[in-house]
PDB file of C-alpha atoms in Angstrom:
ATOM      1  CA  MET A   1       9.576  34.739 -14.344  1.00  0.00           C
ATOM      2  CA  HIS A   2       6.026  33.844 -15.255  1.00  0.00           C
ATOM      3  CA  GLY A   3       7.225  31.527 -18.214  1.00  0.00           C
ATOM      4  CA  GLY A   4       9.851  29.625 -16.048  1.00  0.00           C
ATOM      5  CA  ALA A   5       6.564  28.961 -13.237  1.00  0.00           C
ATOM      6  CA  VAL A   6       5.142  27.028 -15.921  1.00  0.00           C
ATOM      7  CA  LEU A   7       7.674  25.668 -16.759  1.00  0.00           C
ATOM      8  CA  ALA A   8       8.617  24.155 -13.692  1.00  0.00           C
ATOM      9  CA  GLY A   9       4.454  23.105 -13.134  1.00  0.00           C
ATOM     10  CA  VAL A  10       4.790  21.469 -16.575  1.00  0.00           C
ATOM     11  CA  ILE A  11       7.950  19.512 -15.170  1.00  0.00           C
ATOM     12  CA  THR A  12       6.789  18.467 -12.173  1.00  0.00           C
ATOM     13  CA  LEU A  13       3.320  17.405 -13.778  1.00  0.00           C
ATOM     14  CA  ILE A  14       5.706  14.832 -16.466  1.00  0.00           C
ATOM     15  CA  TYR A  15       7.413  14.175 -13.337  1.00  0.00           C
ATOM     16  CA  GLY A  16       4.960  13.512 -11.205  1.00  0.00           C
ATOM     17  CA  VAL A  17       2.913  11.414 -13.980  1.00  0.00           C
ATOM     18  CA  ALA A  18       6.269   8.809 -14.662  1.00  0.00           C
ATOM     19  CA  ALA A  19       5.680   8.458 -11.130  1.00  0.00           C
ATOM     20  CA  TYR A  20       2.175   7.059 -11.357  1.00  0.00           C
ATOM     21  CA  LEU A  21       3.237   4.544 -14.431  1.00  0.00           C
ATOM     22  CA  ILE A  22       5.725   3.060 -12.434  1.00  0.00           C
ATOM     23  CA  PHE A  23       3.527   2.805  -9.726  1.00  0.00           C
ATOM     24  CA  LEU A  24       1.032   1.281 -11.529  1.00  0.00           C
ATOM     25  CA  GLY A  25       3.481  -1.151 -13.517  1.00  0.00           C
ATOM     26  CA  SER A  26       4.613  -2.219 -10.337  1.00  0.00           C
ATOM     27  CA  PHE A  27       1.437  -3.036  -8.940  1.00  0.00           C
ATOM     28  CA  LEU A  28       0.505  -5.074 -12.034  1.00  0.00           C
ATOM     29  CA  TYR A  29       3.092  -7.036 -11.491  1.00  0.00           C
ATOM     30  CA  ALA A  30       2.183  -7.718  -7.711  1.00  0.00           C
ATOM     31  CA  VAL A  31      -0.790  -8.929  -9.067  1.00  0.00           C
ATOM     32  CA  GLY A  32       0.834 -11.930 -10.594  1.00  0.00           C
ATOM     33  CA  PHE A  33       4.508 -11.854  -8.256  1.00  0.00           C
ATOM     34  CA  VAL A  34       2.122 -12.799  -5.575  1.00  0.00           C
ATOM     35  CA  GLY A  35      -0.749 -15.273  -7.588  1.00  0.00           C
ATOM     36  CA  ASN A  36       1.958 -16.727  -9.304  1.00  0.00           C
ATOM     37  CA  MET A  37       1.215 -15.829 -13.080  1.00  0.00           C
ATOM     38  CA  VAL A  38       1.842 -14.716 -15.724  1.00  0.00           C
ATOM     39  CA  VAL A  39       4.987 -12.437 -14.359  1.00  0.00           C
ATOM     40  CA  PRO A  40       8.399 -13.631 -15.010  1.00  0.00           C
ATOM     41  CA  LYS A  41       9.580 -13.767 -12.036  1.00  0.00           C
ATOM     42  CA  SER A  42       7.369 -14.857  -9.234  1.00  0.00           C
ATOM     43  CA  ILE A  43       7.327 -15.069  -5.463  1.00  0.00           C
ATOM     44  CA  ASP A  44       8.400 -18.918  -5.496  1.00  0.00           C
ATOM     45  CA  SER A  45       9.886 -19.201  -9.406  1.00  0.00           C
ATOM     46  CA  GLY A  46      13.747 -19.569 -10.123  1.00  0.00           C
ATOM     47  CA  VAL A  47      16.107 -21.638  -8.188  1.00  0.00           C
ATOM     48  CA  ALA A  48      16.136 -22.228  -4.351  1.00  0.00           C
ATOM     49  CA  GLY A  49      18.956 -21.634  -2.513  1.00  0.00           C
ATOM     50  CA  SER A  50      20.422 -21.958   0.970  1.00  0.00           C
ATOM     51  CA  PRO A  51      17.505 -21.359   3.086  1.00  0.00           C
ATOM     52  CA  VAL A  52      19.218 -19.159   5.800  1.00  0.00           C
ATOM     53  CA  GLU A  53      20.397 -17.417   2.673  1.00  0.00           C
ATOM     54  CA  ALA A  54      17.087 -16.831   1.691  1.00  0.00           C
ATOM     55  CA  VAL A  55      15.250 -15.535   5.068  1.00  0.00           C
ATOM     56  CA  ILE A  56      17.898 -12.931   5.621  1.00  0.00           C
ATOM     57  CA  VAL A  57      17.184 -10.984   1.715  1.00  0.00           C
ATOM     58  CA  ASN A  58      14.239 -11.343   1.814  1.00  0.00           C
ATOM     59  CA  ALA A  59      13.007 -10.037   5.090  1.00  0.00           C
ATOM     60  CA  LEU A  60      15.488  -7.286   4.824  1.00  0.00           C
ATOM     61  CA  LEU A  61      14.203  -6.687   1.012  1.00  0.00           C
ATOM     62  CA  LEU A  62      10.701  -6.272   3.757  1.00  0.00           C
ATOM     63  CA  GLY A  63      12.467  -4.236   6.295  1.00  0.00           C
ATOM     64  CA  LEU A  64      13.871  -2.289   3.023  1.00  0.00           C
ATOM     65  CA  PHE A  65      10.250  -1.135   2.273  1.00  0.00           C
ATOM     66  CA  ALA A  66       9.093  -0.878   5.825  1.00  0.00           C
ATOM     67  CA  ALA A  67      11.403   1.520   6.240  1.00  0.00           C
ATOM     68  CA  GLN A  68      11.109   3.823   3.636  1.00  0.00           C
ATOM     69  CA  HIS A  69       6.946   3.659   3.440  1.00  0.00           C
ATOM     70  CA  SER A  70       6.686   4.031   6.982  1.00  0.00           C
ATOM     71  CA  ILE A  71       9.371   6.958   7.994  1.00  0.00           C
ATOM     72  CA  MET A  72       8.511   9.085   4.688  1.00  0.00           C
ATOM     73  CA  ALA A  73       5.062   9.128   5.690  1.00  0.00           C
ATOM     74  CA  ARG A  74       5.227  10.727   8.427  1.00  0.00           C
ATOM     75  CA  PRO A  75       4.651  14.102   8.899  1.00  0.00           C
ATOM     76  CA  VAL A  76       7.492  15.574  10.270  1.00  0.00           C
ATOM     77  CA  PHE A  77      10.049  13.707   7.818  1.00  0.00           C
ATOM     78  CA  LYS A  78       7.888  15.516   5.436  1.00  0.00           C
ATOM     79  CA  ARG A  79       8.499  19.157   6.225  1.00  0.00           C
ATOM     80  CA  TRP A  80      12.076  18.388   6.290  1.00  0.00           C
ATOM     81  CA  TRP A  81      11.366  15.866   3.376  1.00  0.00           C
ATOM     82  CA  THR A  82       9.915  19.564   1.708  1.00  0.00           C
ATOM     83  CA  ARG A  83      12.681  22.056   1.879  1.00  0.00           C
ATOM     84  CA  ILE A  84      14.092  19.897  -0.264  1.00  0.00           C
ATOM     85  CA  VAL A  85      11.812  18.548  -3.317  1.00  0.00           C
ATOM     86  CA  PRO A  86       9.296  21.284  -3.834  1.00  0.00           C
ATOM     87  CA  HIS A  87       6.186  20.280  -2.192  1.00  0.00           C
ATOM     88  CA  ALA A  88       3.775  19.010  -4.803  1.00  0.00           C
ATOM     89  CA  ALA A  89       5.891  16.724  -5.608  1.00  0.00           C
ATOM     90  CA  GLU A  90       6.520  15.169  -2.419  1.00  0.00           C
ATOM     91  CA  ARG A  91       3.715  12.583  -2.550  1.00  0.00           C
ATOM     92  CA  SER A  92       4.830  11.362  -6.078  1.00  0.00           C
ATOM     93  CA  THR A  93       8.531  11.053  -4.637  1.00  0.00           C
ATOM     94  CA  TYR A  94       7.038   9.197  -2.491  1.00  0.00           C
ATOM     95  CA  VAL A  95       4.953   6.872  -4.583  1.00  0.00           C
ATOM     96  CA  LEU A  96       8.027   6.585  -6.731  1.00  0.00           C
ATOM     97  CA  LEU A  97      10.883   5.681  -4.449  1.00  0.00           C
ATOM     98  CA  ALA A  98       8.262   2.489  -3.349  1.00  0.00           C
ATOM     99  CA  SER A  99       7.846   1.573  -6.530  1.00  0.00           C
ATOM    100  CA  LEU A 100      11.168   1.153  -6.996  1.00  0.00           C
ATOM    101  CA  ILE A 101      12.067  -0.842  -4.317  1.00  0.00           C
ATOM    102  CA  LEU A 102       9.063  -2.969  -5.000  1.00  0.00           C
ATOM    103  CA  LEU A 103      10.618  -3.711  -8.585  1.00  0.00           C
ATOM    104  CA  LEU A 104      13.436  -4.500  -6.368  1.00  0.00           C
ATOM    105  CA  LEU A 105      12.177  -6.461  -4.220  1.00  0.00           C
ATOM    106  CA  TYR A 106      10.372  -8.771  -7.250  1.00  0.00           C
ATOM    107  CA  TRP A 107      14.060  -9.231  -8.552  1.00  0.00           C
ATOM    108  CA  GLN A 108      16.192 -10.517  -6.053  1.00  0.00           C
ATOM    109  CA  TRP A 109      13.299 -12.471  -4.262  1.00  0.00           C
ATOM    110  CA  ARG A 110      14.256 -15.564  -3.014  1.00  0.00           C
ATOM    111  CA  PRO A 111      12.083 -18.483  -3.401  1.00  0.00           C
ATOM    112  CA  ILE A 112      11.680 -20.729  -0.411  1.00  0.00           C
ATOM    113  CA  PRO A 113      10.571 -24.180  -1.791  1.00  0.00           C
ATOM    114  CA  GLY A 114       8.429 -26.418   0.610  1.00  0.00           C
ATOM    115  CA  LEU A 115       4.715 -26.536   1.203  1.00  0.00           C
ATOM    116  CA  VAL A 116       3.249 -25.478   4.356  1.00  0.00           C
ATOM    117  CA  TRP A 117      -0.125 -26.313   3.473  1.00  0.00           C
ATOM    118  CA  THR A 118      -1.856 -27.133  -0.185  1.00  0.00           C
ATOM    119  CA  VAL A 119      -6.032 -27.618  -0.764  1.00  0.00           C
ATOM    120  CA  GLU A 120      -6.729 -29.768  -3.883  1.00  0.00           C
ATOM    121  CA  ASN A 121     -10.352 -29.349  -3.497  1.00  0.00           C
ATOM    122  CA  PRO A 122     -11.289 -27.651  -6.616  1.00  0.00           C
ATOM    123  CA  VAL A 123     -14.809 -25.997  -5.404  1.00  0.00           C
ATOM    124  CA  TRP A 124     -11.863 -25.090  -2.348  1.00  0.00           C
ATOM    125  CA  VAL A 125      -9.631 -23.901  -4.783  1.00  0.00           C
ATOM    126  CA  ALA A 126     -11.824 -22.148  -7.245  1.00  0.00           C
ATOM    127  CA  VAL A 127     -12.943 -20.136  -3.203  1.00  0.00           C
ATOM    128  CA  ILE A 128      -9.359 -19.266  -2.488  1.00  0.00           C
ATOM    129  CA  HIS A 129      -8.558 -17.665  -5.674  1.00  0.00           C
ATOM    130  CA  GLY A 130     -12.111 -16.132  -5.608  1.00  0.00           C
ATOM    131  CA  VAL A 131     -11.053 -14.835  -1.823  1.00  0.00           C
ATOM    132  CA  PHE A 132      -7.284 -13.463  -3.851  1.00  0.00           C
ATOM    133  CA  TRP A 133      -8.822 -11.405  -6.576  1.00  0.00           C
ATOM    134  CA  LEU A 134     -11.502 -10.222  -4.038  1.00  0.00           C
ATOM    135  CA  GLY A 135      -8.662  -9.055  -1.863  1.00  0.00           C
ATOM    136  CA  TRP A 136      -7.263  -7.025  -5.403  1.00  0.00           C
ATOM    137  CA  ALA A 137     -10.358  -5.069  -5.873  1.00  0.00           C
ATOM    138  CA  VAL A 138     -10.915  -4.339  -2.305  1.00  0.00           C
ATOM    139  CA  LEU A 139      -7.696  -2.884  -2.210  1.00  0.00           C
ATOM    140  CA  LEU A 140      -7.931  -1.426  -5.636  1.00  0.00           C
ATOM    141  CA  THR A 141     -11.438   0.440  -5.076  1.00  0.00           C
ATOM    142  CA  SER A 142     -10.652   1.864  -1.996  1.00  0.00           C
ATOM    143  CA  THR A 143      -8.196   3.697  -3.321  1.00  0.00           C
ATOM    144  CA  PHE A 144     -10.956   5.816  -5.421  1.00  0.00           C
ATOM    145  CA  LEU A 145     -12.319   5.733  -2.503  1.00  0.00           C
ATOM    146  CA  ILE A 146     -10.098   8.365  -0.348  1.00  0.00           C
ATOM    147  CA  ASN A 147      -8.893  10.161  -4.159  1.00  0.00           C
ATOM    148  CA  HIS A 148      -6.678   7.266  -5.700  1.00  0.00           C
ATOM    149  CA  PHE A 149      -4.938  10.320  -7.769  1.00  0.00           C
ATOM    150  CA  GLU A 150      -4.024  12.404  -4.685  1.00  0.00           C
ATOM    151  CA  LEU A 151      -2.895   9.663  -3.013  1.00  0.00           C
ATOM    152  CA  PHE A 152      -0.594   9.017  -5.768  1.00  0.00           C
ATOM    153  CA  GLY A 153       0.540  12.358  -6.211  1.00  0.00           C
ATOM    154  CA  LEU A 154      -1.291  12.718  -8.991  1.00  0.00           C
ATOM    155  CA  ARG A 155      -3.683  15.296  -7.846  1.00  0.00           C
ATOM    156  CA  GLN A 156      -0.781  17.594  -5.974  1.00  0.00           C
ATOM    157  CA  VAL A 157       1.256  18.147  -9.580  1.00  0.00           C
ATOM    158  CA  LEU A 158      -1.945  18.957 -11.770  1.00  0.00           C
ATOM    159  CA  ALA A 159      -2.753  21.642  -8.530  1.00  0.00           C
ATOM    160  CA  ALA A 160       0.944  22.456  -9.220  1.00  0.00           C
ATOM    161  CA  LEU A 161       0.175  23.876 -12.973  1.00  0.00           C
ATOM    162  CA  ARG A 162      -2.686  25.886 -12.116  1.00  0.00           C
ATOM    163  CA  LYS A 163      -1.402  26.982  -9.378  1.00  0.00           C
ATOM    164  CA  SER A 164      -3.942  25.826  -7.677  1.00  0.00           C
ATOM    165  CA  GLU A 165      -3.816  25.291  -3.573  1.00  0.00           C
ATOM    166  CA  PRO A 166      -4.889  20.999  -3.202  1.00  0.00           C
ATOM    167  CA  ALA A 167      -8.127  21.310  -0.546  1.00  0.00           C
ATOM    168  CA  PRO A 168      -7.038  20.759   3.162  1.00  0.00           C
ATOM    169  CA  PRO A 169      -7.911  17.312   3.704  1.00  0.00           C
ATOM    170  CA  VAL A 170     -11.416  15.969   5.024  1.00  0.00           C
ATOM    171  CA  PHE A 171     -11.861  12.941   7.187  1.00  0.00           C
ATOM    172  CA  ARG A 172     -14.498  10.819   5.207  1.00  0.00           C
ATOM    173  CA  THR A 173     -16.106   7.224   5.801  1.00  0.00           C
ATOM    174  CA  PRO A 174     -17.367   5.994   1.910  1.00  0.00           C
ATOM    175  CA  LEU A 175     -18.329   2.977   1.290  1.00  0.00           C
ATOM    176  CA  PHE A 176     -15.735   0.206   3.051  1.00  0.00           C
ATOM    177  CA  TYR A 177     -14.929   2.847   5.677  1.00  0.00           C
ATOM    178  CA  LYS A 178     -18.438   2.881   7.350  1.00  0.00           C
ATOM    179  CA  TRP A 179     -17.599  -0.947   7.926  1.00  0.00           C
ATOM    180  CA  VAL A 180     -13.505  -0.809   7.945  1.00  0.00           C
ATOM    181  CA  ARG A 181     -10.859   1.897   9.083  1.00  0.00           C
ATOM    182  CA  HIS A 182      -8.462   0.034   6.951  1.00  0.00           C
ATOM    183  CA  PRO A 183      -9.951  -1.943   3.613  1.00  0.00           C
ATOM    184  CA  LEU A 184      -7.075  -1.130   1.552  1.00  0.00           C
ATOM    185  CA  TYR A 185      -5.088  -3.479   3.967  1.00  0.00           C
ATOM    186  CA  VAL A 186      -7.813  -5.911   4.635  1.00  0.00           C
ATOM    187  CA  GLY A 187      -7.898  -5.496   0.311  1.00  0.00           C
ATOM    188  CA  PHE A 188      -3.420  -6.586   1.213  1.00  0.00           C
ATOM    189  CA  LEU A 189      -3.814  -9.101   3.662  1.00  0.00           C
ATOM    190  CA  LEU A 190      -6.231 -10.948   1.819  1.00  0.00           C
ATOM    191  CA  ALA A 191      -4.538 -10.891  -1.507  1.00  0.00           C
ATOM    192  CA  PHE A 192      -1.980 -12.292   0.289  1.00  0.00           C
ATOM    193  CA  TRP A 193      -2.780 -14.982   2.395  1.00  0.00           C
ATOM    194  CA  ALA A 194      -5.670 -17.089  -0.167  1.00  0.00           C
ATOM    195  CA  THR A 195      -3.565 -19.220  -1.958  1.00  0.00           C
ATOM    196  CA  PRO A 196      -4.298 -22.822  -2.488  1.00  0.00           C
ATOM    197  CA  SER A 197      -0.381 -23.798  -2.187  1.00  0.00           C
ATOM    198  CA  MET A 198       0.845 -21.873   0.314  1.00  0.00           C
ATOM    199  CA  THR A 199       5.380 -21.997   0.209  1.00  0.00           C
ATOM    200  CA  TRP A 200       7.375 -21.062   2.609  1.00  0.00           C
ATOM    201  CA  GLY A 201       8.688 -18.144   0.506  1.00  0.00           C
ATOM    202  CA  HIS A 202       5.217 -17.225   0.669  1.00  0.00           C
ATOM    203  CA  LEU A 203       4.456 -18.014   4.313  1.00  0.00           C
ATOM    204  CA  LEU A 204       6.943 -15.518   5.187  1.00  0.00           C
ATOM    205  CA  PHE A 205       6.364 -12.746   2.345  1.00  0.00           C
ATOM    206  CA  ALA A 206       2.553 -12.950   3.611  1.00  0.00           C
ATOM    207  CA  ALA A 207       3.427 -13.036   7.413  1.00  0.00           C
ATOM    208  CA  GLY A 208       5.646  -9.836   7.197  1.00  0.00           C
ATOM    209  CA  SER A 209       3.298  -7.822   5.456  1.00  0.00           C
ATOM    210  CA  THR A 210       1.094  -8.276   8.085  1.00  0.00           C
ATOM    211  CA  GLY A 211       3.173  -7.521  10.763  1.00  0.00           C
ATOM    212  CA  TYR A 212       4.562  -4.128   8.575  1.00  0.00           C
ATOM    213  CA  ILE A 213       0.773  -3.668   8.250  1.00  0.00           C
ATOM    214  CA  LEU A 214      -0.105  -3.912  11.376  1.00  0.00           C
ATOM    215  CA  LEU A 215       2.792  -1.219  12.573  1.00  0.00           C
ATOM    216  CA  GLY A 216       1.496   0.967   9.692  1.00  0.00           C
ATOM    217  CA  ILE A 217      -1.735   1.403  10.935  1.00  0.00           C
ATOM    218  CA  PHE A 218      -0.707   1.779  14.285  1.00  0.00           C
ATOM    219  CA  LEU A 219       2.006   4.656  13.038  1.00  0.00           C
ATOM    220  CA  GLU A 220      -1.081   5.705  10.656  1.00  0.00           C
ATOM    221  CA  GLU A 221      -3.971   6.251  13.168  1.00  0.00           C
ATOM    222  CA  ARG A 222      -1.519   8.411  15.493  1.00  0.00           C
ATOM    223  CA  ASP A 223      -1.156  10.849  12.553  1.00  0.00           C
ATOM    224  CA  LEU A 224      -4.564  10.917  12.016  1.00  0.00           C
ATOM    225  CA  VAL A 225      -5.793  11.046  15.487  1.00  0.00           C
ATOM    226  CA  ALA A 226      -3.447  13.904  15.325  1.00  0.00           C
ATOM    227  CA  MET A 227      -5.153  15.227  11.924  1.00  0.00           C
ATOM    228  CA  PHE A 228      -8.826  14.888  13.163  1.00  0.00           C
ATOM    229  CA  GLY A 229      -8.860  15.203  16.862  1.00  0.00           C
ATOM    230  CA  ASP A 230     -11.771  13.890  18.736  1.00  0.00           C
ATOM    231  CA  GLN A 231     -14.002  13.232  15.370  1.00  0.00           C
ATOM    232  CA  TYR A 232     -11.119  10.020  14.447  1.00  0.00           C
ATOM    233  CA  ARG A 233     -11.101   8.917  18.310  1.00  0.00           C
ATOM    234  CA  LEU A 234     -15.242   8.476  18.318  1.00  0.00           C
ATOM    235  CA  TYR A 235     -14.807   7.153  14.601  1.00  0.00           C
ATOM    236  CA  ARG A 236     -11.920   4.819  15.848  1.00  0.00           C
ATOM    237  CA  LYS A 237     -14.438   3.370  18.739  1.00  0.00           C
ATOM    238  CA  GLN A 238     -17.414   2.680  15.689  1.00  0.00           C
ATOM    239  CA  VAL A 239     -15.545   1.437  13.416  1.00  0.00           C
ATOM    240  CA  GLY A 240     -13.580  -1.969  13.509  1.00  0.00           C
ATOM    241  CA  MET A 241      -9.569  -1.373  12.391  1.00  0.00           C
ATOM    242  CA  LEU A 242      -9.438  -5.258   9.660  1.00  0.00           C
ATOM    243  CA  ILE A 243     -12.598  -6.958  10.919  1.00  0.00           C
ATOM    244  CA  PRO A 244     -15.896  -5.254   9.564  1.00  0.00           C
ATOM    245  CA  TRP A 245     -18.091  -3.913  12.451  1.00  0.00           C
ATOM    246  CA  ARG A 246     -19.916  -1.061  13.479  1.00  0.00           C
ATOM    247  CA  LYS A 247     -20.920  -0.094  16.446  1.00  0.00           C
ATOM    248  CA  MET A 248     -24.397   1.689  16.097  1.00  0.00           C
ATOM    249  CA  ALA A 249     -25.682   4.801  17.498  1.00  0.00           C
ATOM    250  CA  GLY A 250     -28.052   5.021  20.454  1.00  0.00           C
TER     251      GLY A 250
END
């Protein structure tokens, strides 16, 4: 029995590590995809077809990602889902499915050419590129501030191998979180919108992602209030959602 439990823990750990590596690949690809660099298929590359078809396909791809991301993150779904998958592998499965949908999006995304705006001044182009990279830096840093390895399932599968219970969630506001409630989403917004040449396809991606982010914040904050109660309600009153500000006590 003990040997079987150890084997199950090892398999769960391997599964969690594999899911994390696939996530890491999809995340790194996202930088090139949105920034139109290095990767073979980016947001504006490929042969343009029917604009109507492109809008429909792209909207469906964004909607699929939003649906998976939102539904699987809800506590009610998690309680049902962990009757099917081991509790320790729940987060890794969520991360894996999200990553696979992202890879599908990269593959099937249809470019929609035509410029909404373009910036040619070298100084402003450099500034915009700086904001783009700042967004990714803020995003990645924010994941480590709230425990990167728990967010992407590695801590849970390692705890299962060690036969230890993960620590209960603790409300913390490190660094960026003292000034904005969702710095991770701020990073996404900066990265998605900061481009010197905004095509219609890129605009669809940025606008659709922004809409999902706002919906995701609404759902996430509802869960956080349910988890932390008045502690989170007070935090919500004192700190900005996406625009950094902080109401000082007193």
